[in-house]
């Protein structure tokens, strides 16, 4: 095993070790449903929508502690109560559309679900670019009309661009 490989192994072991023994953070009632909601949290630079996205992202990364950054690396990210960031789950990459994206997706109630498209490898085998474009357009329409809110999407941007 090379020295570089050994260092990488130790590095990743340390990340896992730190995240395992991280203090348990409960999601208290004081944690907002969405980031940047409420006067206590809206003053953070990453909440200022007039700033460029790169500035906002840098601000957030700078404010996060190491164990918080590590806890945000999985599909079920922990809350960061001191920054007003609620827990969220971004379980799926929408390879079938937004139909069954797991617990991170909630429809507005009037529509129970959306179209489940074929797996992308099957659509790719069709070598039909207009098919890919049509599926992408349909997913976009369903997402915007169904009021699908991924919690990470609400944090960064909704279909209205806010």
mmCIF file of C-alpha atoms in Angstrom:
data_model
loop_
_atom_site.group_PDB
_atom_site.id
_atom_site.type_symbol
_atom_site.label_atom_id
_atom_site.label_comp_id
_atom_site.label_asym_id
_atom_site.label_seq_id
_atom_site.Cartn_x
_atom_site.Cartn_y
_atom_site.Cartn_z
ATOM 1 C CA UNK A 1 0.000 0.000 0.000
ATOM 2 C CA UNK A 2 1.470 3.373 -1.003
ATOM 3 C CA UNK A 3 1.988 6.236 1.436
ATOM 4 C CA UNK A 4 -0.668 8.309 -0.340
ATOM 5 C CA UNK A 5 -3.149 5.454 -0.151
ATOM 6 C CA UNK A 6 -2.379 4.996 3.551
ATOM 7 C CA UNK A 7 -2.931 8.703 4.198
ATOM 8 C CA UNK A 8 -6.257 8.640 2.344
ATOM 9 C CA UNK A 9 -7.368 5.595 4.310
ATOM 10 C CA UNK A 10 -6.489 7.291 7.602
ATOM 11 C CA UNK A 11 -8.192 10.508 6.481
ATOM 12 C CA UNK A 12 -11.470 8.759 5.613
ATOM 13 C CA UNK A 13 -11.314 6.644 8.764
ATOM 14 C CA UNK A 14 -10.991 9.864 10.786
ATOM 15 C CA UNK A 15 -13.995 11.388 9.023
ATOM 16 C CA UNK A 16 -16.079 8.324 9.828
ATOM 17 C CA UNK A 17 -14.770 8.278 13.401
ATOM 18 C CA UNK A 18 -15.541 11.974 13.963
ATOM 19 C CA UNK A 19 -19.023 11.686 12.495
ATOM 20 C CA UNK A 20 -19.772 8.605 14.618
ATOM 21 C CA UNK A 21 -18.949 10.350 17.875
ATOM 22 C CA UNK A 22 -20.381 13.718 16.950
ATOM 23 C CA UNK A 23 -22.615 15.107 19.697
ATOM 24 C CA UNK A 24 -26.226 14.265 19.070
ATOM 25 C CA UNK A 25 -28.155 17.274 17.876
ATOM 26 C CA UNK A 26 -31.868 17.136 18.369
ATOM 27 C CA UNK A 27 -34.127 18.946 15.985
ATOM 28 C CA UNK A 28 -35.884 21.184 18.429
ATOM 29 C CA UNK A 29 -39.116 23.037 17.868
ATOM 30 C CA UNK A 30 -37.009 26.174 17.528
ATOM 31 C CA UNK A 31 -35.474 24.826 14.327
ATOM 32 C CA UNK A 32 -37.323 26.440 11.403
ATOM 33 C CA UNK A 33 -39.052 24.398 8.711
ATOM 34 C CA UNK A 34 -37.021 26.195 6.033
ATOM 35 C CA UNK A 35 -33.579 27.803 6.271
ATOM 36 C CA UNK A 36 -33.349 31.571 6.645
ATOM 37 C CA UNK A 37 -36.846 31.848 8.096
ATOM 38 C CA UNK A 38 -37.246 34.079 11.086
ATOM 39 C CA UNK A 39 -35.243 37.077 12.249
ATOM 40 C CA UNK A 40 -32.798 34.977 14.257
ATOM 41 C CA UNK A 41 -31.490 33.305 11.110
ATOM 42 C CA UNK A 42 -32.240 35.646 8.214
ATOM 43 C CA UNK A 43 -29.321 37.939 9.058
ATOM 44 C CA UNK A 44 -26.722 35.367 7.976
ATOM 45 C CA UNK A 45 -25.009 36.351 4.693
ATOM 46 C CA UNK A 46 -25.951 33.010 3.088
ATOM 47 C CA UNK A 47 -29.605 34.037 3.545
ATOM 48 C CA UNK A 48 -29.182 37.334 1.677
ATOM 49 C CA UNK A 49 -30.767 36.665 -1.723
ATOM 50 C CA UNK A 50 -29.306 39.875 -3.162
ATOM 51 C CA UNK A 51 -25.776 38.420 -2.902
ATOM 52 C CA UNK A 52 -24.340 36.220 -5.670
ATOM 53 C CA UNK A 53 -24.796 32.496 -5.083
ATOM 54 C CA UNK A 54 -21.030 31.950 -4.853
ATOM 55 C CA UNK A 55 -20.797 34.493 -2.018
ATOM 56 C CA UNK A 56 -23.707 32.879 -0.228
ATOM 57 C CA UNK A 57 -22.199 29.399 -0.613
ATOM 58 C CA UNK A 58 -18.804 30.575 0.659
ATOM 59 C CA UNK A 59 -20.491 32.217 3.634
ATOM 60 C CA UNK A 60 -22.346 29.041 4.557
ATOM 61 C CA UNK A 61 -19.295 26.793 4.191
ATOM 62 C CA UNK A 62 -17.240 29.245 6.273
ATOM 63 C CA UNK A 63 -19.846 29.254 9.067
ATOM 64 C CA UNK A 64 -20.171 25.461 9.229
ATOM 65 C CA UNK A 65 -18.003 23.561 11.709
ATOM 66 C CA UNK A 66 -16.166 20.425 10.567
ATOM 67 C CA UNK A 67 -18.583 17.964 12.203
ATOM 68 C CA UNK A 68 -21.525 19.878 10.666
ATOM 69 C CA UNK A 69 -19.974 19.670 7.203
ATOM 70 C CA UNK A 70 -19.458 15.938 7.665
ATOM 71 C CA UNK A 71 -23.064 15.474 8.813
ATOM 72 C CA UNK A 72 -24.266 17.142 5.593
ATOM 73 C CA UNK A 73 -22.510 14.619 3.327
ATOM 74 C CA UNK A 74 -25.269 12.014 3.301
ATOM 75 C CA UNK A 75 -28.715 11.882 1.754
ATOM 76 C CA UNK A 76 -30.326 12.493 5.144
ATOM 77 C CA UNK A 77 -28.470 15.586 6.276
ATOM 78 C CA UNK A 78 -28.626 16.552 9.934
ATOM 79 C CA UNK A 79 -30.007 19.870 11.087
ATOM 80 C CA UNK A 80 -27.644 22.710 11.954
ATOM 81 C CA UNK A 81 -29.805 24.467 14.561
ATOM 82 C CA UNK A 82 -27.322 27.243 15.360
ATOM 83 C CA UNK A 83 -27.549 28.400 11.722
ATOM 84 C CA UNK A 84 -31.264 27.690 11.405
ATOM 85 C CA UNK A 85 -30.783 24.923 8.868
ATOM 86 C CA UNK A 86 -33.334 22.132 9.307
ATOM 87 C CA UNK A 87 -32.621 18.490 8.598
ATOM 88 C CA UNK A 88 -33.403 17.457 5.048
ATOM 89 C CA UNK A 89 -33.397 14.421 2.859
ATOM 90 C CA UNK A 90 -32.507 14.483 -0.824
ATOM 91 C CA UNK A 91 -32.923 10.776 -1.308
ATOM 92 C CA UNK A 92 -33.159 10.507 -5.084
ATOM 93 C CA UNK A 93 -31.517 11.878 -8.180
ATOM 94 C CA UNK A 94 -34.832 11.727 -10.088
ATOM 95 C CA UNK A 95 -33.705 9.133 -12.610
ATOM 96 C CA UNK A 96 -37.350 8.100 -12.992
ATOM 97 C CA UNK A 97 -38.729 11.623 -12.668
ATOM 98 C CA UNK A 98 -40.159 13.054 -9.471
ATOM 99 C CA UNK A 99 -42.700 10.259 -8.935
ATOM 100 C CA UNK A 100 -41.049 8.288 -6.157
ATOM 101 C CA UNK A 101 -38.288 10.441 -4.788
ATOM 102 C CA UNK A 102 -38.760 9.165 -1.259
ATOM 103 C CA UNK A 103 -39.319 11.033 1.963
ATOM 104 C CA UNK A 104 -37.577 14.189 0.709
ATOM 105 C CA UNK A 105 -40.475 14.896 -1.645
ATOM 106 C CA UNK A 106 -43.889 16.135 -0.642
ATOM 107 C CA UNK A 107 -46.617 17.019 -3.090
ATOM 108 C CA UNK A 108 -49.165 19.718 -2.357
ATOM 109 C CA UNK A 109 -51.932 17.229 -1.577
ATOM 110 C CA UNK A 110 -54.057 17.667 -4.696
ATOM 111 C CA UNK A 111 -51.761 15.425 -6.744
ATOM 112 C CA UNK A 112 -50.590 12.211 -5.042
ATOM 113 C CA UNK A 113 -47.623 11.496 -7.349
ATOM 114 C CA UNK A 114 -46.130 12.020 -10.798
ATOM 115 C CA UNK A 115 -45.133 9.972 -13.861
ATOM 116 C CA UNK A 116 -42.474 7.313 -13.333
ATOM 117 C CA UNK A 117 -40.303 7.218 -16.454
ATOM 118 C CA UNK A 118 -38.133 4.323 -17.650
ATOM 119 C CA UNK A 119 -34.648 3.974 -16.230
ATOM 120 C CA UNK A 120 -32.172 6.250 -18.023
ATOM 121 C CA UNK A 121 -30.068 3.384 -19.366
ATOM 122 C CA UNK A 122 -33.147 2.101 -21.225
ATOM 123 C CA UNK A 123 -33.914 5.548 -22.661
ATOM 124 C CA UNK A 124 -30.251 5.959 -23.634
ATOM 125 C CA UNK A 125 -30.421 2.688 -25.568
ATOM 126 C CA UNK A 126 -33.109 4.269 -27.757
ATOM 127 C CA UNK A 127 -30.542 6.815 -29.056
ATOM 128 C CA UNK A 128 -33.439 9.251 -29.337
ATOM 129 C CA UNK A 129 -32.480 12.766 -28.253
ATOM 130 C CA UNK A 130 -35.997 14.098 -28.721
ATOM 131 C CA UNK A 131 -37.225 11.411 -26.278
ATOM 132 C CA UNK A 132 -34.683 12.576 -23.681
ATOM 133 C CA UNK A 133 -35.731 16.173 -24.202
ATOM 134 C CA UNK A 134 -39.429 15.299 -23.909
ATOM 135 C CA UNK A 135 -38.887 13.375 -20.664
ATOM 136 C CA UNK A 136 -36.857 16.251 -19.213
ATOM 137 C CA UNK A 137 -39.562 18.731 -20.180
ATOM 138 C CA UNK A 138 -42.288 16.548 -18.666
ATOM 139 C CA UNK A 139 -40.353 16.222 -15.402
ATOM 140 C CA UNK A 140 -39.896 20.000 -15.268
ATOM 141 C CA UNK A 141 -43.599 20.633 -15.878
ATOM 142 C CA UNK A 142 -44.665 18.079 -13.262
ATOM 143 C CA UNK A 143 -42.258 19.537 -10.710
ATOM 144 C CA UNK A 144 -43.476 23.089 -11.229
ATOM 145 C CA UNK A 145 -47.200 22.281 -11.432
ATOM 146 C CA UNK A 146 -47.242 19.800 -8.569
ATOM 147 C CA UNK A 147 -45.580 22.152 -6.089
ATOM 148 C CA UNK A 148 -42.968 19.541 -5.356
ATOM 149 C CA UNK A 149 -40.662 20.832 -2.683
ATOM 150 C CA UNK A 150 -37.354 19.141 -2.085
ATOM 151 C CA UNK A 151 -36.092 20.632 1.112
ATOM 152 C CA UNK A 152 -32.740 21.309 -0.534
ATOM 153 C CA UNK A 153 -34.572 22.930 -3.440
ATOM 154 C CA UNK A 154 -36.437 25.249 -1.099
ATOM 155 C CA UNK A 155 -33.097 26.226 0.409
ATOM 156 C CA UNK A 156 -31.390 27.008 -2.894
ATOM 157 C CA UNK A 157 -34.138 27.839 -5.332
ATOM 158 C CA UNK A 158 -37.746 26.978 -6.068
ATOM 159 C CA UNK A 159 -39.310 26.678 -9.511
ATOM 160 C CA UNK A 160 -40.149 30.398 -9.310
ATOM 161 C CA UNK A 161 -36.449 31.246 -8.932
ATOM 162 C CA UNK A 162 -36.651 32.449 -5.335
#
